[in-house]
PDB file of C-alpha atoms and ligand atoms in Angstrom:
ATOM      1  CA  MET A   1      -0.057   0.000   0.009  1.00 95.00           C
ATOM      2  CA  ILE A   2       2.923   2.415   0.986  1.00 97.00           C
ATOM      3  CA  GLN A   3       6.156   1.438  -0.597  1.00 98.00           C
ATOM      4  CA  LEU A   4       9.305   3.465   0.219  1.00 98.00           C
ATOM      5  CA  GLU A   5      12.393   2.611  -1.549  1.00 98.00           C
ATOM      6  CA  GLN A   6      15.817   3.954  -0.816  1.00 98.00           C
ATOM      7  CA  ILE A   7      14.217   7.175   0.292  1.00 97.00           C
ATOM      8  CA  SER A   8      16.699  10.058   1.148  1.00 98.00           C
ATOM      9  CA  LYS A   9      16.042  13.715   1.967  1.00 98.00           C
ATOM     10  CA  ARG A  10      18.736  16.281   2.261  1.00 97.00           C
ATOM     11  CA  TYR A  11      18.148  19.902   3.523  1.00 96.00           C
ATOM     12  CA  TYR A  12      20.452  22.830   2.984  1.00 93.00           C
ATOM     13  CA  GLN A  13      20.754  25.284   5.784  1.00 91.00           C
ATOM     14  CA  GLY A  14      23.120  28.016   4.395  1.00 90.00           C
ATOM     15  CA  LYS A  15      26.198  26.045   3.511  1.00 91.00           C
ATOM     16  CA  ARG A  16      25.383  23.188   5.838  1.00 95.00           C
ATOM     17  CA  GLU A  17      23.803  19.943   4.416  1.00 95.00           C
ATOM     18  CA  ILE A  18      21.625  17.982   6.584  1.00 95.00           C
ATOM     19  CA  ASP A  19      20.651  14.402   5.695  1.00 97.00           C
ATOM     20  CA  ALA A  20      17.414  14.185   7.494  1.00 97.00           C
ATOM     21  CA  VAL A  21      16.493  10.769   5.999  1.00 98.00           C
ATOM     22  CA  LYS A  22      19.005   8.294   4.560  1.00 98.00           C
ATOM     23  CA  ASN A  23      18.199   5.349   2.279  1.00 98.00           C
ATOM     24  CA  VAL A  24      14.975   4.344   4.036  1.00 98.00           C
ATOM     25  CA  THR A  25      13.141   1.329   2.590  1.00 98.00           C
ATOM     26  CA  LEU A  26       9.755   0.405   4.084  1.00 96.00           C
ATOM     27  CA  ASP A  27       6.788  -1.486   2.836  1.00 97.00           C
ATOM     28  CA  VAL A  28       3.394  -0.937   4.758  1.00 98.00           C
ATOM     29  CA  GLN A  29       0.714  -3.464   4.087  1.00 97.00           C
ATOM     30  CA  LYS A  30      -2.987  -2.558   3.619  1.00 97.00           C
ATOM     31  CA  GLY A  31      -4.861  -2.401   6.751  1.00 97.00           C
ATOM     32  CA  GLU A  32      -1.841  -2.302   8.967  1.00 97.00           C
ATOM     33  CA  ILE A  33      -0.756   0.141  11.608  1.00 98.00           C
ATOM     34  CA  PHE A  34       2.762   0.900  11.141  1.00 98.00           C
ATOM     35  CA  GLY A  35       4.669   2.932  13.642  1.00 98.00           C
ATOM     36  CA  ILE A  36       7.979   4.800  13.382  1.00 98.00           C
ATOM     37  CA  ILE A  37       9.656   5.579  16.630  1.00 97.00           C
ATOM     38  CA  GLY A  38      12.941   7.484  17.344  1.00 96.00           C
ATOM     39  CA  TYR A  39      14.206  10.449  19.279  1.00 95.00           C
ATOM     40  CA  SER A  40      13.637  14.125  18.264  1.00 95.00           C
ATOM     41  CA  GLY A  41      15.540  15.036  15.172  1.00 96.00           C
ATOM     42  CA  ALA A  42      15.731  11.313  13.908  1.00 97.00           C
ATOM     43  CA  GLY A  43      14.095  12.129  10.666  1.00 98.00           C
ATOM     44  CA  LYS A  44      10.613  10.816  11.518  1.00 98.00           C
ATOM     45  CA  SER A  45       8.555  13.778  10.514  1.00 97.00           C
ATOM     46  CA  THR A  46      10.504  14.330   7.212  1.00 98.00           C
ATOM     47  CA  LEU A  47       9.975  10.737   6.405  1.00 98.00           C
ATOM     48  CA  ILE A  48       6.232  10.728   6.960  1.00 98.00           C
ATOM     49  CA  ARG A  49       5.913  13.927   4.953  1.00 97.00           C
ATOM     50  CA  CYS A  50       7.610  12.157   2.034  1.00 97.00           C
ATOM     51  CA  VAL A  51       4.705   9.727   1.892  1.00 97.00           C
ATOM     52  CA  ASN A  52       2.268  12.328   0.482  1.00 95.00           C
ATOM     53  CA  PHE A  53       4.985  14.421  -0.978  1.00 95.00           C
ATOM     54  CA  LEU A  54       4.557  17.402   1.445  1.00 95.00           C
ATOM     55  CA  GLU A  55       8.326  16.861   1.147  1.00 96.00           C
ATOM     56  CA  GLN A  56       9.734  15.655  -2.056  1.00 95.00           C
ATOM     57  CA  PRO A  57      12.482  13.133  -1.339  1.00 97.00           C
ATOM     58  CA  THR A  58      15.967  14.069  -2.698  1.00 97.00           C
ATOM     59  CA  SER A  59      16.216  10.582  -4.092  1.00 97.00           C
ATOM     60  CA  GLY A  60      14.348   7.251  -3.929  1.00 97.00           C
ATOM     61  CA  SER A  61      10.831   6.146  -4.801  1.00 97.00           C
ATOM     62  CA  VAL A  62       7.438   6.511  -3.097  1.00 98.00           C
ATOM     63  CA  ARG A  63       4.645   4.300  -4.366  1.00 98.00           C
ATOM     64  CA  ILE A  64       1.097   4.487  -3.214  1.00 97.00           C
ATOM     65  CA  ASN A  65      -1.056   1.518  -4.356  1.00 95.00           C
ATOM     66  CA  GLY A  66       1.648   0.952  -6.884  1.00 95.00           C
ATOM     67  CA  ILE A  67       1.535   4.555  -8.210  1.00 96.00           C
ATOM     68  CA  GLU A  68       5.035   6.170  -8.287  1.00 97.00           C
ATOM     69  CA  LEU A  69       4.540   9.729  -7.049  1.00 96.00           C
ATOM     70  CA  GLU A  70       7.708  11.252  -8.741  1.00 95.00           C
ATOM     71  CA  GLY A  71       6.782  12.702 -11.991  1.00 93.00           C
ATOM     72  CA  LEU A  72       2.935  12.827 -11.456  1.00 96.00           C
ATOM     73  CA  LYS A  73       1.172  15.824 -12.932  1.00 96.00           C
ATOM     74  CA  ARG A  74      -0.196  18.204 -10.469  1.00 94.00           C
ATOM     75  CA  ALA A  75      -3.930  16.995 -10.761  1.00 94.00           C
ATOM     76  CA  GLU A  76      -2.715  13.399 -10.556  1.00 95.00           C
ATOM     77  CA  LEU A  77      -0.721  13.972  -7.312  1.00 95.00           C
ATOM     78  CA  ARG A  78      -3.805  15.793  -5.927  1.00 93.00           C
ATOM     79  CA  ALA A  79      -5.978  12.664  -6.684  1.00 93.00           C
ATOM     80  CA  VAL A  80      -3.484  10.432  -4.731  1.00 95.00           C
ATOM     81  CA  ARG A  81      -3.351  12.898  -1.935  1.00 94.00           C
ATOM     82  CA  ARG A  82      -7.060  12.720  -1.486  1.00 92.00           C
ATOM     83  CA  ARG A  83      -6.671   9.040  -0.697  1.00 94.00           C
ATOM     84  CA  ILE A  84      -4.215   9.956   2.145  1.00 97.00           C
ATOM     85  CA  GLY A  85      -5.415  11.791   5.309  1.00 97.00           C
ATOM     86  CA  MET A  86      -3.085  13.415   7.700  1.00 97.00           C
ATOM     87  CA  ILE A  87      -3.168  14.579  11.374  1.00 97.00           C
ATOM     88  CA  PHE A  88      -0.592  16.563  13.323  1.00 97.00           C
ATOM     89  CA  GLN A  89       0.625  17.267  16.798  1.00 96.00           C
ATOM     90  CA  ASN A  90      -0.831  20.792  16.791  1.00 96.00           C
ATOM     91  CA  PHE A  91      -4.071  19.774  15.111  1.00 97.00           C
ATOM     92  CA  ASN A  92      -3.958  22.387  12.362  1.00 96.00           C
ATOM     93  CA  LEU A  93      -7.623  23.448  12.583  1.00 97.00           C
ATOM     94  CA  LEU A  94      -8.896  26.610  11.013  1.00 97.00           C
ATOM     95  CA  SER A  95      -9.506  28.822  14.105  1.00 97.00           C
ATOM     96  CA  SER A  96     -11.892  31.205  12.376  1.00 97.00           C
ATOM     97  CA  ILE A  97     -14.523  28.652  11.408  1.00 98.00           C
ATOM     98  CA  ASN A  98     -16.506  26.193  13.683  1.00 98.00           C
ATOM     99  CA  VAL A  99     -16.082  22.421  13.967  1.00 98.00           C
ATOM    100  CA  PHE A 100     -18.788  21.591  11.315  1.00 98.00           C
ATOM    101  CA  ASP A 101     -16.919  23.783   8.774  1.00 98.00           C
ATOM    102  CA  ASN A 102     -13.488  22.501   9.659  1.00 98.00           C
ATOM    103  CA  VAL A 103     -14.619  19.007   8.950  1.00 98.00           C
ATOM    104  CA  ALA A 104     -16.614  20.112   5.866  1.00 98.00           C
ATOM    105  CA  ALA A 105     -13.689  21.933   4.382  1.00 96.00           C
ATOM    106  CA  PRO A 106     -12.256  19.147   2.248  1.00 95.00           C
ATOM    107  CA  LEU A 107     -15.582  18.264   0.879  1.00 96.00           C
ATOM    108  CA  GLN A 108     -16.425  21.957   0.030  1.00 95.00           C
ATOM    109  CA  LEU A 109     -13.013  22.154  -1.786  1.00 91.00           C
ATOM    110  CA  VAL A 110     -14.145  19.516  -4.339  1.00 91.00           C
ATOM    111  CA  LYS A 111     -17.645  20.995  -4.633  1.00 91.00           C
ATOM    112  CA  THR A 112     -19.586  18.242  -2.952  1.00 94.00           C
ATOM    113  CA  PRO A 113     -23.357  19.000  -2.881  1.00 96.00           C
ATOM    114  CA  LYS A 114     -24.507  20.645   0.396  1.00 96.00           C
ATOM    115  CA  GLU A 115     -26.820  17.819   1.582  1.00 97.00           C
ATOM    116  CA  ALA A 116     -24.070  15.230   1.090  1.00 97.00           C
ATOM    117  CA  ILE A 117     -21.699  17.404   3.083  1.00 97.00           C
ATOM    118  CA  THR A 118     -24.081  17.737   5.997  1.00 98.00           C
ATOM    119  CA  LYS A 119     -24.731  13.945   6.050  1.00 98.00           C
ATOM    120  CA  LYS A 120     -21.034  13.197   5.874  1.00 97.00           C
ATOM    121  CA  VAL A 121     -19.928  15.658   8.510  1.00 98.00           C
ATOM    122  CA  ARG A 122     -22.596  14.493  10.947  1.00 97.00           C
ATOM    123  CA  GLU A 123     -21.686  10.827  10.533  1.00 97.00           C
ATOM    124  CA  LEU A 124     -18.016  11.687  11.118  1.00 97.00           C
ATOM    125  CA  LEU A 125     -18.796  13.936  14.216  1.00 98.00           C
ATOM    126  CA  ASP A 126     -20.798  11.042  15.490  1.00 97.00           C
ATOM    127  CA  LEU A 127     -17.820   8.734  14.829  1.00 96.00           C
ATOM    128  CA  VAL A 128     -15.432  10.883  16.887  1.00 97.00           C
ATOM    129  CA  GLY A 129     -18.010  11.613  19.571  1.00 96.00           C
ATOM    130  CA  LEU A 130     -18.429  15.305  18.982  1.00 97.00           C
ATOM    131  CA  THR A 131     -22.027  15.534  17.970  1.00 96.00           C
ATOM    132  CA  ASP A 132     -22.845  18.225  20.386  1.00 97.00           C
ATOM    133  CA  LYS A 133     -19.869  20.290  19.291  1.00 97.00           C
ATOM    134  CA  GLU A 134     -20.729  21.152  15.717  1.00 97.00           C
ATOM    135  CA  GLU A 135     -21.154  24.980  16.408  1.00 97.00           C
ATOM    136  CA  SER A 136     -18.000  25.300  18.667  1.00 98.00           C
ATOM    137  CA  PHE A 137     -14.993  26.898  17.533  1.00 98.00           C
ATOM    138  CA  PRO A 138     -11.521  25.203  18.013  1.00 97.00           C
ATOM    139  CA  HIS A 139     -10.455  27.578  20.852  1.00 97.00           C
ATOM    140  CA  GLN A 140     -13.562  26.229  22.934  1.00 97.00           C
ATOM    141  CA  LEU A 141     -12.340  22.705  22.639  1.00 97.00           C
ATOM    142  CA  SER A 142      -9.907  20.598  24.758  1.00 96.00           C
ATOM    143  CA  GLY A 143      -6.786  19.191  23.074  1.00 96.00           C
ATOM    144  CA  GLY A 144      -8.402  15.760  22.676  1.00 97.00           C
ATOM    145  CA  GLN A 145     -11.486  17.296  21.177  1.00 97.00           C
ATOM    146  CA  LYS A 146      -9.402  19.239  18.772  1.00 98.00           C
ATOM    147  CA  GLN A 147      -7.528  16.185  17.652  1.00 97.00           C
ATOM    148  CA  ARG A 148     -10.954  14.403  17.241  1.00 97.00           C
ATOM    149  CA  VAL A 149     -12.217  17.202  14.884  1.00 98.00           C
ATOM    150  CA  ALA A 150      -8.807  16.925  12.968  1.00 98.00           C
ATOM    151  CA  ILE A 151      -9.444  13.032  12.651  1.00 98.00           C
ATOM    152  CA  ALA A 152     -12.903  13.745  11.395  1.00 98.00           C
ATOM    153  CA  ARG A 153     -11.593  16.126   8.901  1.00 98.00           C
ATOM    154  CA  ALA A 154      -8.899  13.743   7.801  1.00 97.00           C
ATOM    155  CA  LEU A 155     -11.555  11.084   7.116  1.00 97.00           C
ATOM    156  CA  ALA A 156     -13.960  13.307   5.104  1.00 96.00           C
ATOM    157  CA  SER A 157     -12.583  12.306   1.735  1.00 93.00           C
ATOM    158  CA  ASP A 158     -12.760   8.667   2.615  1.00 95.00           C
ATOM    159  CA  PRO A 159      -8.893   8.075   2.604  1.00 97.00           C
ATOM    160  CA  GLU A 160      -7.296   4.696   2.381  1.00 97.00           C
ATOM    161  CA  ILE A 161      -4.361   5.881   4.358  1.00 98.00           C
ATOM    162  CA  LEU A 162      -4.051   7.959   7.547  1.00 98.00           C
ATOM    163  CA  LEU A 163      -0.775   9.499   8.322  1.00 98.00           C
ATOM    164  CA  CYS A 164      -0.321  10.614  12.010  1.00 98.00           C
ATOM    165  CA  ASP A 165       2.516  12.969  12.778  1.00 97.00           C
ATOM    166  CA  GLU A 166       3.063  12.881  16.630  1.00 96.00           C
ATOM    167  CA  ALA A 167      -0.761  13.064  16.875  1.00 96.00           C
ATOM    168  CA  THR A 168      -0.906  12.372  20.702  1.00 95.00           C
ATOM    169  CA  SER A 169       2.332  14.133  21.639  1.00 94.00           C
ATOM    170  CA  ALA A 170       0.515  17.278  22.955  1.00 94.00           C
ATOM    171  CA  LEU A 171      -2.130  15.309  24.910  1.00 94.00           C
ATOM    172  CA  ASP A 172      -2.169  14.043  28.429  1.00 95.00           C
ATOM    173  CA  PRO A 173      -1.924  10.367  29.027  1.00 95.00           C
ATOM    174  CA  GLN A 174      -5.647   9.835  29.568  1.00 95.00           C
ATOM    175  CA  THR A 175      -6.605  11.726  26.334  1.00 96.00           C
ATOM    176  CA  THR A 176      -3.773   9.957  24.429  1.00 96.00           C
ATOM    177  CA  GLU A 177      -5.395   6.671  25.326  1.00 96.00           C
ATOM    178  CA  SER A 178      -8.718   7.758  24.011  1.00 96.00           C
ATOM    179  CA  ILE A 179      -7.344   9.087  20.762  1.00 97.00           C
ATOM    180  CA  LEU A 180      -5.351   5.877  20.300  1.00 97.00           C
ATOM    181  CA  ASP A 181      -8.507   3.794  20.865  1.00 97.00           C
ATOM    182  CA  LEU A 182     -10.306   5.936  18.303  1.00 97.00           C
ATOM    183  CA  LEU A 183      -7.511   5.255  15.760  1.00 98.00           C
ATOM    184  CA  LEU A 184      -7.663   1.517  16.400  1.00 97.00           C
ATOM    185  CA  GLU A 185     -11.557   1.664  15.787  1.00 97.00           C
ATOM    186  CA  ILE A 186     -11.080   3.573  12.521  1.00 97.00           C
ATOM    187  CA  ASN A 187      -8.350   1.022  11.365  1.00 97.00           C
ATOM    188  CA  ARG A 188     -10.614  -1.960  12.244  1.00 96.00           C
ATOM    189  CA  LYS A 189     -13.960  -0.458  11.084  1.00 94.00           C
ATOM    190  CA  TYR A 190     -12.868   1.183   7.736  1.00 93.00           C
ATOM    191  CA  LYS A 191      -9.732  -0.951   7.004  1.00 95.00           C
ATOM    192  CA  ILE A 192      -7.781   2.180   6.893  1.00 97.00           C
ATOM    193  CA  THR A 193      -3.960   1.766   6.815  1.00 98.00           C
ATOM    194  CA  ILE A 194      -2.328   3.845   9.426  1.00 98.00           C
ATOM    195  CA  MET A 195       1.223   5.213   9.544  1.00 98.00           C
ATOM    196  CA  LEU A 196       2.147   7.021  12.646  1.00 98.00           C
ATOM    197  CA  ILE A 197       5.341   8.590  14.084  1.00 97.00           C
ATOM    198  CA  THR A 198       5.945   9.019  17.722  1.00 97.00           C
ATOM    199  CA  HIS A 199       8.636   9.251  20.260  1.00 95.00           C
ATOM    200  CA  GLU A 200       6.804   7.229  22.810  1.00 94.00           C
ATOM    201  CA  MET A 201       7.095   3.394  23.034  1.00 93.00           C
ATOM    202  CA  HIS A 202       3.666   2.998  24.757  1.00 94.00           C
ATOM    203  CA  VAL A 203       1.937   4.415  21.669  1.00 95.00           C
ATOM    204  CA  ILE A 204       3.702   1.804  19.521  1.00 95.00           C
ATOM    205  CA  LYS A 205       2.932  -0.982  22.072  1.00 95.00           C
ATOM    206  CA  LYS A 206      -0.753  -0.087  22.252  1.00 95.00           C
ATOM    207  CA  ILE A 207      -1.827   0.000  18.562  1.00 96.00           C
ATOM    208  CA  CYS A 208       0.984  -0.913  16.104  1.00 97.00           C
ATOM    209  CA  ASP A 209       1.400  -4.043  14.284  1.00 96.00           C
ATOM    210  CA  ARG A 210       4.915  -3.294  13.050  1.00 97.00           C
ATOM    211  CA  VAL A 211       7.435  -0.716  13.794  1.00 97.00           C
ATOM    212  CA  ALA A 212      10.550   0.763  12.403  1.00 97.00           C
ATOM    213  CA  VAL A 213      13.207   2.380  14.685  1.00 97.00           C
ATOM    214  CA  MET A 214      14.861   5.564  13.279  1.00 98.00           C
ATOM    215  CA  GLU A 215      18.151   7.001  14.446  1.00 97.00           C
ATOM    216  CA  ASN A 216      20.159   9.803  12.623  1.00 97.00           C
ATOM    217  CA  GLY A 217      17.852   9.589   9.554  1.00 98.00           C
ATOM    218  CA  GLU A 218      18.208   5.795   9.076  1.00 98.00           C
ATOM    219  CA  VAL A 219      16.045   2.846   9.950  1.00 98.00           C
ATOM    220  CA  VAL A 220      18.093   0.899  12.318  1.00 96.00           C
ATOM    221  CA  GLU A 221      15.519  -1.757  13.138  1.00 95.00           C
ATOM    222  CA  GLN A 222      12.301  -2.928  11.805  1.00 95.00           C
ATOM    223  CA  GLY A 223       9.907  -5.750  12.659  1.00 95.00           C
ATOM    224  CA  THR A 224       6.748  -6.676  14.723  1.00 94.00           C
ATOM    225  CA  VAL A 225       6.305  -4.837  17.967  1.00 92.00           C
ATOM    226  CA  MET A 226       7.198  -8.136  19.789  1.00 89.00           C
ATOM    227  CA  ASP A 227      10.463  -8.480  17.843  1.00 89.00           C
ATOM    228  CA  ILE A 228      11.504  -4.818  18.580  1.00 86.00           C
ATOM    229  CA  ILE A 229      10.532  -4.886  22.408  1.00 81.00           C
ATOM    230  CA  SER A 230      12.315  -8.139  22.924  1.00 79.00           C
ATOM    231  CA  ALA A 231      15.432  -7.150  20.996  1.00 70.00           C
ATOM    232  CA  PRO A 232      18.493  -7.111  23.237  1.00 67.00           C
TER     233      PRO A 232
HETATM  234  P1  ADP B   1      11.892  14.087  13.975  1.00 69.39           P
HETATM  235  O1  ADP B   1      10.529  14.214  13.349  1.00 69.39           O
HETATM  236  O2  ADP B   1      12.303  12.785  14.179  1.00 69.39           O
HETATM  237  O3  ADP B   1      12.155  14.890  15.171  1.00 69.39           O
HETATM  238  P2  ADP B   1      12.738  15.714  11.697  1.00 69.39           P
HETATM  239  O4  ADP B   1      12.381  15.080  10.397  1.00 69.39           O
HETATM  240  O5  ADP B   1      11.757  16.841  12.134  1.00 69.39           O
HETATM  241  O6  ADP B   1      12.947  14.656  12.930  1.00 69.39           O
HETATM  242  O7  ADP B   1      14.181  16.353  11.504  1.00 69.39           O
HETATM  243  C1  ADP B   1      15.302  15.615  10.981  1.00 69.39           C
HETATM  244  C2  ADP B   1      16.470  16.565  10.772  1.00 69.39           C
HETATM  245  O8  ADP B   1      16.192  17.384   9.813  1.00 69.39           O
HETATM  246  C3  ADP B   1      16.787  17.526  11.983  1.00 69.39           C
HETATM  247  O9  ADP B   1      18.277  17.642  12.047  1.00 69.39           O
HETATM  248  C4  ADP B   1      15.990  18.800  11.610  1.00 69.39           C
HETATM  249  O10 ADP B   1      16.719  19.923  12.190  1.00 69.39           O
HETATM  250  C5  ADP B   1      16.293  18.784  10.119  1.00 69.39           C
HETATM  251  N1  ADP B   1      15.128  19.558   9.391  1.00 69.39           N
HETATM  252  C6  ADP B   1      13.860  19.158   9.419  1.00 69.39           C
HETATM  253  N2  ADP B   1      13.248  20.045   8.677  1.00 69.39           N
HETATM  254  C7  ADP B   1      13.949  20.797   8.168  1.00 69.39           C
HETATM  255  C8  ADP B   1      13.910  22.004   7.115  1.00 69.39           C
HETATM  256  N3  ADP B   1      12.812  22.365   6.741  1.00 69.39           N
HETATM  257  N4  ADP B   1      15.099  22.561   6.713  1.00 69.39           N
HETATM  258  C9  ADP B   1      16.233  22.206   7.251  1.00 69.39           C
HETATM  259  N5  ADP B   1      16.483  21.224   8.176  1.00 69.39           N
HETATM  260  C10 ADP B   1      15.385  20.465   8.562  1.00 69.39           C
HETATM  261  P1  ADP B   2      -8.880  17.736  28.380  1.00 69.39           P
HETATM  262  O1  ADP B   2      -8.673  16.884  29.670  1.00 69.39           O
HETATM  263  O2  ADP B   2      -9.516  16.799  27.274  1.00 69.39           O
HETATM  264  O3  ADP B   2      -7.749  18.534  27.769  1.00 69.39           O
HETATM  265  P2  ADP B   2     -10.185  20.218  29.155  1.00 69.39           P
HETATM  266  O4  ADP B   2     -10.094  20.120  30.715  1.00 69.39           O
HETATM  267  O5  ADP B   2      -9.291  20.977  28.343  1.00 69.39           O
HETATM  268  O6  ADP B   2     -10.143  18.673  28.684  1.00 69.39           O
HETATM  269  O7  ADP B   2     -11.670  20.560  28.863  1.00 69.39           O
HETATM  270  C1  ADP B   2     -12.753  19.923  29.526  1.00 69.39           C
HETATM  271  C2  ADP B   2     -13.966  20.396  28.937  1.00 69.39           C
HETATM  272  O8  ADP B   2     -14.162  21.899  28.935  1.00 69.39           O
HETATM  273  C3  ADP B   2     -14.332  20.089  27.541  1.00 69.39           C
HETATM  274  O9  ADP B   2     -15.565  19.495  27.399  1.00 69.39           O
HETATM  275  C4  ADP B   2     -14.151  21.334  26.716  1.00 69.39           C
HETATM  276  O10 ADP B   2     -15.284  21.378  25.731  1.00 69.39           O
HETATM  277  C5  ADP B   2     -14.469  22.453  27.679  1.00 69.39           C
HETATM  278  N1  ADP B   2     -13.616  23.574  27.428  1.00 69.39           N
HETATM  279  C6  ADP B   2     -12.106  23.586  27.496  1.00 69.39           C
HETATM  280  N2  ADP B   2     -11.795  24.841  27.134  1.00 69.39           N
HETATM  281  C7  ADP B   2     -12.828  25.622  26.921  1.00 69.39           C
HETATM  282  C8  ADP B   2     -13.056  27.020  26.533  1.00 69.39           C
HETATM  283  N3  ADP B   2     -12.020  27.868  26.275  1.00 69.39           N
HETATM  284  N4  ADP B   2     -14.328  27.378  26.375  1.00 69.39           N
HETATM  285  C9  ADP B   2     -15.486  26.614  26.519  1.00 69.39           C
HETATM  286  N5  ADP B   2     -15.142  25.215  26.985  1.00 69.39           N
HETATM  287  C10 ADP B   2     -13.983  24.857  27.089  1.00 69.39           C
END
C-alpha cells in the first residue's frame, strides 16, 4: 500500500547539508498500523511527509497503491493525496470557522453537494464523539477534542491511508489513550492503513502491528512490535 524505496532527504541550511533521511526502505501493508519511533531529530517527520509528497525526497521512490509519485502531474498528485489523510501534533484546525466547517472543508473544496456534506460531517462527528460540538470553535475545545475534529476532517474524503505526525504528543496520558482507541476503531472499522510517528514506546505498544526504529535519518531496526521490544 505504501512502498518507500531507498528514500533520502537532504536539507540545506546555508552552506550546511543535513541528511534528515538516509536510504529508508519500508513497505506498509494494507490495513496495517505501522509505527516509526525515534528520538527528536531522527528524521521521522521528514519521512512521513515524504509519503504524501509534502516533502519531495531528494532521491528514492514513493509508491502508493503501486503509483509512483515522482513525475506525476499536479492533478494526478492531488488525486493520490485525496486518498491520504493526515493529522498533526498541533491539530492544524482553522481557528476562524467552527467544528462543522472544519470537517466540511475538504468536501467543499471538491464541490460536494450541500446535503451530502451535511450527512457526511454529521456521520464523522458521531464517529469521533463530537455531535454536540458542531457549532463550537476550536478555541472552545480541549486538546483531545481538537484532535478528534482533525481526525474527522482527515476522514472526510474517505482516505485509504491515515498519516499521524506525533498525533498524541500534545495530549495528556488519558486523552492519548482515548485518541489511540479511536485510531484503532477507525483502522478496524474502515480498514484504513495507518502510518504514525512517535517518540513514545507506549503508543507503539498499544496500537502498532509493526514498527521501524529511526536514528540519525536511518531505519536501524524493523519488525513486529514483539520483535522490537524483545530485541537485546
Ligand atoms: P523528527 O521528526 O524525528 O524529530 P525531523 O524530520 O523533524 O525529525 O528532523 C530531522 C532533521 O532534519 C533535523 O536535524 C532537523 O533539524 C532537520 N530538518 C527538518 N526540517 C528541516 C527543514 N525544513 N530545513 C532544514 N532542516 C530541517
Ligand atoms: P482535556 O482533559 O481533554 O484537555 P479540558 O479540561 O481542556 O479537557 O476541557 C474539559 C471540557 O471543558 C471540555 O468538554 C471542553 O469542551 C471544555 N472547554 C475547554 N476549554 C474551553 C473553553 N475555552 N471554552 C469553553 N469550553 C471549554
